[in-house]
mmCIF file of C-alpha atoms in Angstrom:
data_model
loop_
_atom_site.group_PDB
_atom_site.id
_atom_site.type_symbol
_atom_site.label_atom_id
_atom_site.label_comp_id
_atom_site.label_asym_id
_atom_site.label_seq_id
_atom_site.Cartn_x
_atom_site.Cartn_y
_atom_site.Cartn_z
ATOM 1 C CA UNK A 790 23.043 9.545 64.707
ATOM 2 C CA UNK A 791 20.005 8.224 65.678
ATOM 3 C CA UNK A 792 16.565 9.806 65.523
ATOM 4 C CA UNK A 793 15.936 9.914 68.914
ATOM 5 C CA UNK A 794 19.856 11.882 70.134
ATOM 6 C CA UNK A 795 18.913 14.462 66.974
ATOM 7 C CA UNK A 796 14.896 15.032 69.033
ATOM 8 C CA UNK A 797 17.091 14.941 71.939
ATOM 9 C CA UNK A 798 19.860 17.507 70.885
ATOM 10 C CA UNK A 799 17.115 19.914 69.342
ATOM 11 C CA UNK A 800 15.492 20.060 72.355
ATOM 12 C CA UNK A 801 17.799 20.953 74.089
ATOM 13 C CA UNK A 802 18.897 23.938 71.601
ATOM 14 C CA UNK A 803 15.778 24.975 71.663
ATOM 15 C CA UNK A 804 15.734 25.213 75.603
ATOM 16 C CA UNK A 805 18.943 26.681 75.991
ATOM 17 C CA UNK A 806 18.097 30.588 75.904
ATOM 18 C CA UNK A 807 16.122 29.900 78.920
ATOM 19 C CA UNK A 808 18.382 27.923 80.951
ATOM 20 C CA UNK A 809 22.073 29.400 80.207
ATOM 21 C CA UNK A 810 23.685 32.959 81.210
ATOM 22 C CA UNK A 811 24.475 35.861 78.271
ATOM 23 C CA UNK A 812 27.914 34.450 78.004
ATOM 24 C CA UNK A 813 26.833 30.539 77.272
ATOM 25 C CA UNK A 814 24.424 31.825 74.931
ATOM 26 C CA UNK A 815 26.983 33.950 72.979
ATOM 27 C CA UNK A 816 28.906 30.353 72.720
ATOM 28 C CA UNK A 817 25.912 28.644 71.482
ATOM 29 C CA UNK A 818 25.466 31.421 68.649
ATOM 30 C CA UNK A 819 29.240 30.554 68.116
ATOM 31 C CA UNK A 820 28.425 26.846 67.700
ATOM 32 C CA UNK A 821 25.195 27.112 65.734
ATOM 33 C CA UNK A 822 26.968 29.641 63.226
ATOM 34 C CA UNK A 823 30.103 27.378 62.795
ATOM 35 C CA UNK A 824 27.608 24.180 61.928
ATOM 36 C CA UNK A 825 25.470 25.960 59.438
ATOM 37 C CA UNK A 826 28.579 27.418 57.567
ATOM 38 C CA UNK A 827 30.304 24.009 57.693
ATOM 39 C CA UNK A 828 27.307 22.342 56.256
ATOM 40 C CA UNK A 829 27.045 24.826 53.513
ATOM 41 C CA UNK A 830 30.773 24.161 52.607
ATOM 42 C CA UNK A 831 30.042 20.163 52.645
ATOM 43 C CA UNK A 832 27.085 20.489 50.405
ATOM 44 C CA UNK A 833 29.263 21.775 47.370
ATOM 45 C CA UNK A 834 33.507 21.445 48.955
ATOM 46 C CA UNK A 835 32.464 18.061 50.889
ATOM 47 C CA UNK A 836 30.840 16.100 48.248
ATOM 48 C CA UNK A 837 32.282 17.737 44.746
ATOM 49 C CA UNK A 838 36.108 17.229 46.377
ATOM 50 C CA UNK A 839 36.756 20.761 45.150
ATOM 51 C CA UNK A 840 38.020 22.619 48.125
ATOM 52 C CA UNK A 841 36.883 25.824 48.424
ATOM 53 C CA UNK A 842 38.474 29.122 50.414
ATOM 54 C CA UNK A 843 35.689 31.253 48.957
ATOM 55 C CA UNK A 844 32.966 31.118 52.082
ATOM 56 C CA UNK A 845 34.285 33.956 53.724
ATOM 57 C CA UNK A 846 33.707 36.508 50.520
ATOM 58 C CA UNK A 847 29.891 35.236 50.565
ATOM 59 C CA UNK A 848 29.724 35.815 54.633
ATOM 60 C CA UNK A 849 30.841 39.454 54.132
ATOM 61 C CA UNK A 850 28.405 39.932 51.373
ATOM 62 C CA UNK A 851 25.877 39.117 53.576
ATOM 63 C CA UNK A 852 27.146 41.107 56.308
ATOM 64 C CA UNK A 853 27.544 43.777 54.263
ATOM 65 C CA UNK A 854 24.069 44.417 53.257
ATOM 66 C CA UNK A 855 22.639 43.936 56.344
ATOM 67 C CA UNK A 856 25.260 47.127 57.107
ATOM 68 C CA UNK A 857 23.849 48.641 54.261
ATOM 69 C CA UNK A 858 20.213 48.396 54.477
ATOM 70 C CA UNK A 859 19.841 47.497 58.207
ATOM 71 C CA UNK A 860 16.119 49.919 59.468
ATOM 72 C CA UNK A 861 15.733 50.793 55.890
ATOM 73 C CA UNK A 862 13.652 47.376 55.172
ATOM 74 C CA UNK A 863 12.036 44.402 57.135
ATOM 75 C CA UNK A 864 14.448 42.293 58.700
ATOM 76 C CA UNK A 865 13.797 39.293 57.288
ATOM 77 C CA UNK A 866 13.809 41.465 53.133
ATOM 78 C CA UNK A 867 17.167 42.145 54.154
ATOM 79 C CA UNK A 868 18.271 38.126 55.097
ATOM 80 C CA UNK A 869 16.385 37.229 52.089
ATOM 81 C CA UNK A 870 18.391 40.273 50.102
ATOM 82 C CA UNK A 871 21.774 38.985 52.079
ATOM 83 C CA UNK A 872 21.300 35.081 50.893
ATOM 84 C CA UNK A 873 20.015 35.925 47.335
ATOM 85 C CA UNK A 874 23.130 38.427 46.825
ATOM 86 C CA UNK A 875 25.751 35.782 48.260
ATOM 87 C CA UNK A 876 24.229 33.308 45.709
ATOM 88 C CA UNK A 877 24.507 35.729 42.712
ATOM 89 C CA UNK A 878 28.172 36.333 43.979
ATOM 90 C CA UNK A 879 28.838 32.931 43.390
ATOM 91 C CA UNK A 880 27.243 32.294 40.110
ATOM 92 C CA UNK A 881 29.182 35.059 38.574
ATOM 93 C CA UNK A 882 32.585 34.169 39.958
ATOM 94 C CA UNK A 883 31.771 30.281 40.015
ATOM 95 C CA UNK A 884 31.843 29.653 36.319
ATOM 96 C CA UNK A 885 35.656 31.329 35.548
ATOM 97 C CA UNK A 886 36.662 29.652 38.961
ATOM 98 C CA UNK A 887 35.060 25.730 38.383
ATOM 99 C CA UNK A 888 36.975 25.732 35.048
ATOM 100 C CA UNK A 889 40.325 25.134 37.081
ATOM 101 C CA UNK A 890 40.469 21.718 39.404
ATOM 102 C CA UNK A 891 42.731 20.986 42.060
ATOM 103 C CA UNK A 892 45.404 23.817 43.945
ATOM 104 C CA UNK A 893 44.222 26.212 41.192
ATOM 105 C CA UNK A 894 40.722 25.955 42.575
ATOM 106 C CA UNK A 895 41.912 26.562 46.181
ATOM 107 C CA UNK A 896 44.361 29.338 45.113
ATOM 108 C CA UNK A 897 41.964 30.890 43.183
ATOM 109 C CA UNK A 898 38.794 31.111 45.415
ATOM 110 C CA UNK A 899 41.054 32.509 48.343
ATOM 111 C CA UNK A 900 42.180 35.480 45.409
ATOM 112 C CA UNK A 901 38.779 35.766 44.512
ATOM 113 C CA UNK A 902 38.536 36.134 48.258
ATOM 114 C CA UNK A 903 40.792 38.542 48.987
ATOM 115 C CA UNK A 904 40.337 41.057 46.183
ATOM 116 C CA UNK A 905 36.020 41.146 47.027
ATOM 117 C CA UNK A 906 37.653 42.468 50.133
ATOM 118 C CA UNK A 907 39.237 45.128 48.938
ATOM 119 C CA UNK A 908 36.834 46.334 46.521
ATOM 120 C CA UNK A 909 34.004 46.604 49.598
ATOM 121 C CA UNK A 910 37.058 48.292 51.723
ATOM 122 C CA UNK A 911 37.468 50.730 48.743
ATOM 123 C CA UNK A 912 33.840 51.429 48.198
ATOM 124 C CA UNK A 913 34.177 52.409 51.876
ATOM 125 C CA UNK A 914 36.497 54.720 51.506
ATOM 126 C CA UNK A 915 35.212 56.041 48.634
ATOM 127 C CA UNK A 916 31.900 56.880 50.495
ATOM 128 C CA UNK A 917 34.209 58.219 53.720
ATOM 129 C CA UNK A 918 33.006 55.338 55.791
ATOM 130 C CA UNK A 919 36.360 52.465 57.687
ATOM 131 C CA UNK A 920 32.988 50.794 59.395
ATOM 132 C CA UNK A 921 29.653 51.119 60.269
ATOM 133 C CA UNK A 922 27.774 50.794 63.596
ATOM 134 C CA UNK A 923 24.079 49.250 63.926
ATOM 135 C CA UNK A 924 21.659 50.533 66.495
ATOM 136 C CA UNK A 925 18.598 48.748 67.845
ATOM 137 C CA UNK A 926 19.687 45.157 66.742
ATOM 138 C CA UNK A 927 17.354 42.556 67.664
ATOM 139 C CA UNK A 928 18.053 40.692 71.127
ATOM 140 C CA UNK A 929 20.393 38.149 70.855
ATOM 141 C CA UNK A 930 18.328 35.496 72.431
ATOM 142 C CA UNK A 931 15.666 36.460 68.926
ATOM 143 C CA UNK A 932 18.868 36.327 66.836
ATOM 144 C CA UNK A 933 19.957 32.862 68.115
ATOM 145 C CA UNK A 934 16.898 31.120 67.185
ATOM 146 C CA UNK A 935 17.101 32.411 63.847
ATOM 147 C CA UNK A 936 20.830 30.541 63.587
ATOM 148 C CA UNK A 937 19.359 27.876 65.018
ATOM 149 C CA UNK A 938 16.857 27.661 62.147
ATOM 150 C CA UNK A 939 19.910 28.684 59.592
ATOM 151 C CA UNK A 940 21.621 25.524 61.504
ATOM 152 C CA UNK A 941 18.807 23.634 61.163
ATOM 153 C CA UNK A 942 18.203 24.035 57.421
ATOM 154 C CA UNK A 943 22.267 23.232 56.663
ATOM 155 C CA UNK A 944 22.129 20.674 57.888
ATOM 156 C CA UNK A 945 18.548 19.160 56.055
ATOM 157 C CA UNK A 946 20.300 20.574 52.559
ATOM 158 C CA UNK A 947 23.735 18.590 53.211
ATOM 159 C CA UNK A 948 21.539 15.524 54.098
ATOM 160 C CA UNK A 949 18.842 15.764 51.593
ATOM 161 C CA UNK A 950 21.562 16.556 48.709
ATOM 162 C CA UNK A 951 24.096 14.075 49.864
ATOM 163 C CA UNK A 952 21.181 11.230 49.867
ATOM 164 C CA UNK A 953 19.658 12.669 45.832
ATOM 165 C CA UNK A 954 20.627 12.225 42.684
ATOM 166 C CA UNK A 955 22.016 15.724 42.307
ATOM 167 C CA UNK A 956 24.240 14.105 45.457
ATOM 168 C CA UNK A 957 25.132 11.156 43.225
ATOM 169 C CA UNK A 958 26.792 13.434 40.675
ATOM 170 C CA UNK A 959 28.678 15.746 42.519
ATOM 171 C CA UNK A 960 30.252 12.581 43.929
ATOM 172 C CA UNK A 961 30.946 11.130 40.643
ATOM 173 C CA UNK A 962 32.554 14.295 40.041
ATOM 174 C CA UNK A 963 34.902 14.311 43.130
ATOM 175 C CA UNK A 964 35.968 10.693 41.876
ATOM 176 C CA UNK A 965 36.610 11.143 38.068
ATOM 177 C CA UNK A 966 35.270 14.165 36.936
ATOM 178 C CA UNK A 967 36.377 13.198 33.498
ATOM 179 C CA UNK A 968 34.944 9.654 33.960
ATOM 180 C CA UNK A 969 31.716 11.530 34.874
ATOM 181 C CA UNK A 970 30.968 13.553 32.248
ATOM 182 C CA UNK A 971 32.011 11.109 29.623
ATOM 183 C CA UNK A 972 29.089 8.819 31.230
ATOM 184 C CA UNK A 973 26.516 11.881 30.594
ATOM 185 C CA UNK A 974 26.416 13.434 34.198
ATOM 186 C CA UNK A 975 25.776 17.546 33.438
ATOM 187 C CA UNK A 976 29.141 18.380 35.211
ATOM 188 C CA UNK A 977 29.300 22.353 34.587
ATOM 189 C CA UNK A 978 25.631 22.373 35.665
ATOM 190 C CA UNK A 979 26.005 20.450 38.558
ATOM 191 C CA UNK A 980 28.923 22.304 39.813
ATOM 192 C CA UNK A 981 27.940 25.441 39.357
ATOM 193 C CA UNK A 982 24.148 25.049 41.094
ATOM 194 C CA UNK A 983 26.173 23.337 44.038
ATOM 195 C CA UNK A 984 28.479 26.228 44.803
ATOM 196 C CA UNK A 985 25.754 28.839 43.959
ATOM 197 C CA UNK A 986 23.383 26.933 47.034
ATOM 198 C CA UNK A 987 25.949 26.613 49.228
ATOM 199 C CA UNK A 988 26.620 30.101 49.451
ATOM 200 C CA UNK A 989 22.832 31.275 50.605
ATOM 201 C CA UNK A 990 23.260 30.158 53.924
ATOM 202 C CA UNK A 991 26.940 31.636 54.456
ATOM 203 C CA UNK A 992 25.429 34.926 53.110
ATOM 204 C CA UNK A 993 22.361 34.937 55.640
ATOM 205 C CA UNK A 994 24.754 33.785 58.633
ATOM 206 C CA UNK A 995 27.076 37.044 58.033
ATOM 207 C CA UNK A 996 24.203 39.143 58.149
ATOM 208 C CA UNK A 997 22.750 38.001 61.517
ATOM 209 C CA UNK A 998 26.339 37.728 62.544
ATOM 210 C CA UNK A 999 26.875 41.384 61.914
ATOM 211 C CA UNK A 1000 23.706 42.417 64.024
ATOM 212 C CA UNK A 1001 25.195 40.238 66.505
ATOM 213 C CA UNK A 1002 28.333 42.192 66.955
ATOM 214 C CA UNK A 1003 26.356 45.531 65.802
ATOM 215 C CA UNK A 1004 29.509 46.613 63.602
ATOM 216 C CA UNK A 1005 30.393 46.041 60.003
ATOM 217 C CA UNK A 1006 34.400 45.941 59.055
ATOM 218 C CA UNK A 1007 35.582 44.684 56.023
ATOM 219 C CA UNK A 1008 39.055 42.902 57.525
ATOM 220 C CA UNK A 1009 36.890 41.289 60.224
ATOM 221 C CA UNK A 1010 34.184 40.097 58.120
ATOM 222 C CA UNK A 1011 35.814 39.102 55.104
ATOM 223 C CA UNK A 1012 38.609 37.570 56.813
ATOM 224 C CA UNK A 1013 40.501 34.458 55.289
ATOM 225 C CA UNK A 1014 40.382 33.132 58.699
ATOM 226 C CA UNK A 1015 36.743 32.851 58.162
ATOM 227 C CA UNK A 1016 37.333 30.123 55.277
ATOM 228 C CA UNK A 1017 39.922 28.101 57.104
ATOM 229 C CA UNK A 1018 38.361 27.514 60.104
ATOM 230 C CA UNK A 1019 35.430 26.425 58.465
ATOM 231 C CA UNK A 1020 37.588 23.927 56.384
ATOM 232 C CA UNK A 1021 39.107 22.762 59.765
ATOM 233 C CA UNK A 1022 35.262 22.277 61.125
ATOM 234 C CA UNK A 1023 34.771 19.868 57.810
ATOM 235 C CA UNK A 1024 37.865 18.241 58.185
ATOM 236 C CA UNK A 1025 38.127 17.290 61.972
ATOM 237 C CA UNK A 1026 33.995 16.856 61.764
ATOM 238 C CA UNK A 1027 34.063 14.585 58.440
ATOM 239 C CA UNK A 1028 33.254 16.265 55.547
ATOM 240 C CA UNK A 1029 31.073 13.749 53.308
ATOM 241 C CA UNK A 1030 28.048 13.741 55.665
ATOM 242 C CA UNK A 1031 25.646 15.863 57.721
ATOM 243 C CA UNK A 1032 26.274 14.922 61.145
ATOM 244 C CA UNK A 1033 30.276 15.095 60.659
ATOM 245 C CA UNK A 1034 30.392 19.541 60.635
ATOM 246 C CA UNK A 1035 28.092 19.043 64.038
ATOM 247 C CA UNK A 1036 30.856 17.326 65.848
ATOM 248 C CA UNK A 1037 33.585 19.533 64.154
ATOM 249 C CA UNK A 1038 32.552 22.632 65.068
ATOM 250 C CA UNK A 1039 31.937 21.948 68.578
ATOM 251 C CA UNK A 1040 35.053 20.883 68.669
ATOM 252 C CA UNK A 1041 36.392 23.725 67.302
ATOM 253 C CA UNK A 1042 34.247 25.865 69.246
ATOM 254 C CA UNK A 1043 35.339 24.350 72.686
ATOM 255 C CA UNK A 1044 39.019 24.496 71.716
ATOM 256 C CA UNK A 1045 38.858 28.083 70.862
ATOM 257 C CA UNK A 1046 37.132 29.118 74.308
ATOM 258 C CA UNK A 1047 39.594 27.482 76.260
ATOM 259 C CA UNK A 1048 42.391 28.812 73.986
ATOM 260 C CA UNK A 1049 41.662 31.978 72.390
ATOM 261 C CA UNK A 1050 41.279 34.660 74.759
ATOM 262 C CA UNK A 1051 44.645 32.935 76.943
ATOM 263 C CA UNK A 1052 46.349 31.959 73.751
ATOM 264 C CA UNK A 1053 45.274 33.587 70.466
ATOM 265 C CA UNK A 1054 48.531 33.118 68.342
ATOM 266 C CA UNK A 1055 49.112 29.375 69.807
ATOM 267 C CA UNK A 1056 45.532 28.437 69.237
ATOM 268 C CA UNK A 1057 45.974 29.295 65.216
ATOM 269 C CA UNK A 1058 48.986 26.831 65.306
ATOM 270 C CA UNK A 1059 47.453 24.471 67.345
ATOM 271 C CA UNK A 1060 44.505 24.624 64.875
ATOM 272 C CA UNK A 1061 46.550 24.273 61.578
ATOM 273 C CA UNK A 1062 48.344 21.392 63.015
ATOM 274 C CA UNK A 1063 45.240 19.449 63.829
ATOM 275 C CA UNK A 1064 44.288 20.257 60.357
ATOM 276 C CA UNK A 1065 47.708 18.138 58.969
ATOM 277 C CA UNK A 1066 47.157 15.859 61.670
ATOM 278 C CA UNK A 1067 43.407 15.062 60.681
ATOM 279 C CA UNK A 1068 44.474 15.166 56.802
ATOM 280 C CA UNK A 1069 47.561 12.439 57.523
ATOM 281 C CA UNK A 1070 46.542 10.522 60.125
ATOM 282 C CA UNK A 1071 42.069 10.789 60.271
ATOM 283 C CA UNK A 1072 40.810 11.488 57.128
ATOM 284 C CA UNK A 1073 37.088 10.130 57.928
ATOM 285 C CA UNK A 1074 37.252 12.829 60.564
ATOM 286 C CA UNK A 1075 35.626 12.290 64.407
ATOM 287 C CA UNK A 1076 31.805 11.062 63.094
ATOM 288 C CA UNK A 1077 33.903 8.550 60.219
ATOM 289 C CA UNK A 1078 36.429 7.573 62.937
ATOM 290 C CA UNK A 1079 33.615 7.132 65.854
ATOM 291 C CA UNK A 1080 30.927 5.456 63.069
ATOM 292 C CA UNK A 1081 34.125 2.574 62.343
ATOM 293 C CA UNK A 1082 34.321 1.964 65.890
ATOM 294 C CA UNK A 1083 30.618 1.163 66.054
ATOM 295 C CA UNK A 1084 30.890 -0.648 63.059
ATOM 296 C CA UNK A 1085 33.588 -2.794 64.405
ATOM 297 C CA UNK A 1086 31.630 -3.325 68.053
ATOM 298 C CA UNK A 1087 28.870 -5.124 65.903
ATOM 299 C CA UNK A 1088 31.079 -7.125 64.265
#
């Protein structure tokens, strides 16, 4: 992508609140929210090779203390308090869960997954409460140009980490892991500090989600559909770069509003067998496939 389309494609971002009708903006929020939580996955899934089912436990956090707290502190405390609290979730279940490589990894983050879920549904109960409403949420046109600037700074931390030398070893690790810590790369270290920052972002996304909707339920909001879709974005986008999660979820994003509301239960089967098809047949996703063809133009 060239510097000039990303000035161009800000802009118009930027611009849109003031040219597009409540629905298009709703989208928008849609779009903005998938990229920044597809980044976030890239920066430790994307370039570590570990693939991870664990986002949607670290969106629910988030979401869940902006229920908690929401008009008992600033607003930006509690997306501070959201992020910081996704990250600690992750340090303390990333170092059992990065001791296991492979399906185990996968199987374990979505069980991981799954049982925060139930402990926030029986806290919950416990306190008498199946979901909680939010009054006076910010206006949604305030609340989109903080995801833009959530977007925004996914996308600079996939980048900047993918280009570093942090970058350099969570690659290593996705190609030999063994290889790469015999060779002195800190592999626990590195691991762990990757899945601990991508999970800030996720956390502060749920909680501006949440005022977006104005209600907080645990099924919703910790949802395992959450996790895949967000895989999907990375896969269809390309998941070893920034720009690839920008072109996956928009795509993703289009196909579910011309699906969803006509064809809920098709559109999740249409969406798991793109994900095969990608896998078999595309692995460099859209931006790898479209970045060959360019490559081959030259030539």
């Amino acid at each position: 992508m060239t510097i000039v389309s990303i000035i161009a494609a800000l802009a118009l971002f930027v611009g849109a609140p003031q040219i597009v009708n409540a629905y298009w903006l709703g989208v928008a929020l849609q779009l903005l929210s998938g990229i920044a939580l597809t980044q976030s996955w890239v920066a430790f899934s994307g370039l570590t090779g570990y693939v991870s089912l664990g986002h949607a436990v670290f969106y629910g956090a988030g979401a869940y203390v902006m229920a908690l707290l929401w008009q008992s502190a600033a607003l930006w405390e509690i997306l501070v308090a959201s992020g910081f609290t996704a990250a600690a979730l992750a340090l303390l279940i990333g170092y059992p869960a990065l001791r296991v490589r492979g399906p185990y990894f996968v199987i374990l983050t979505l069980g991981l997954s799954e049982l925060c879920k139930y402990v926030v549904i029986a806290i919950e109960a416990a306190l008498e409460s199946s979901g909680r409403l939010l009054f006076d949420t910010p206006d949604p046109v305030f609340l989109y140009y903080i995801m833009l600037l959530l977007a925004v700074l996914a996308t600079l931390l996939t980048w900047g980490l993918a280009r570093s030398r942090w970058g350099a070893g969570l690659r290593a690790i996705r190609e030999d892991e063994t290889a790469a810590s015999t060779v002195g790369v800190p592999v626990t270290f590195l691991k762990i500090m990757a899945f601990v920052l991508s999970a800030f972002i996720p956390g502060v996304v749920g909680a501006v989600w949440v005022l977006r909707t104005t209600f907080f339920e645990p099924m919703q909001l910790f949802s395992p559909t959450t996790s895949f879709t967000i895989v999907t974005m990375a896969v269809i986008g390309g998941s070893d770069g920034a720009p690839g999660p920008i072109f996956g979820a928009a795509f993703i994003v289009i196909l579910s509003e011309l699906l969803w509301a006509r064809a809920p239960q098709f559109y999740l089967v249409l969406l798991g067998i793109l994900l095969i098809s990608f896998v078999l047949f595309i692995p460099r996703g859209i931006y790898g496939q479209l970045t060959a063809l360019a490559q081959r133009r030259r030539a």
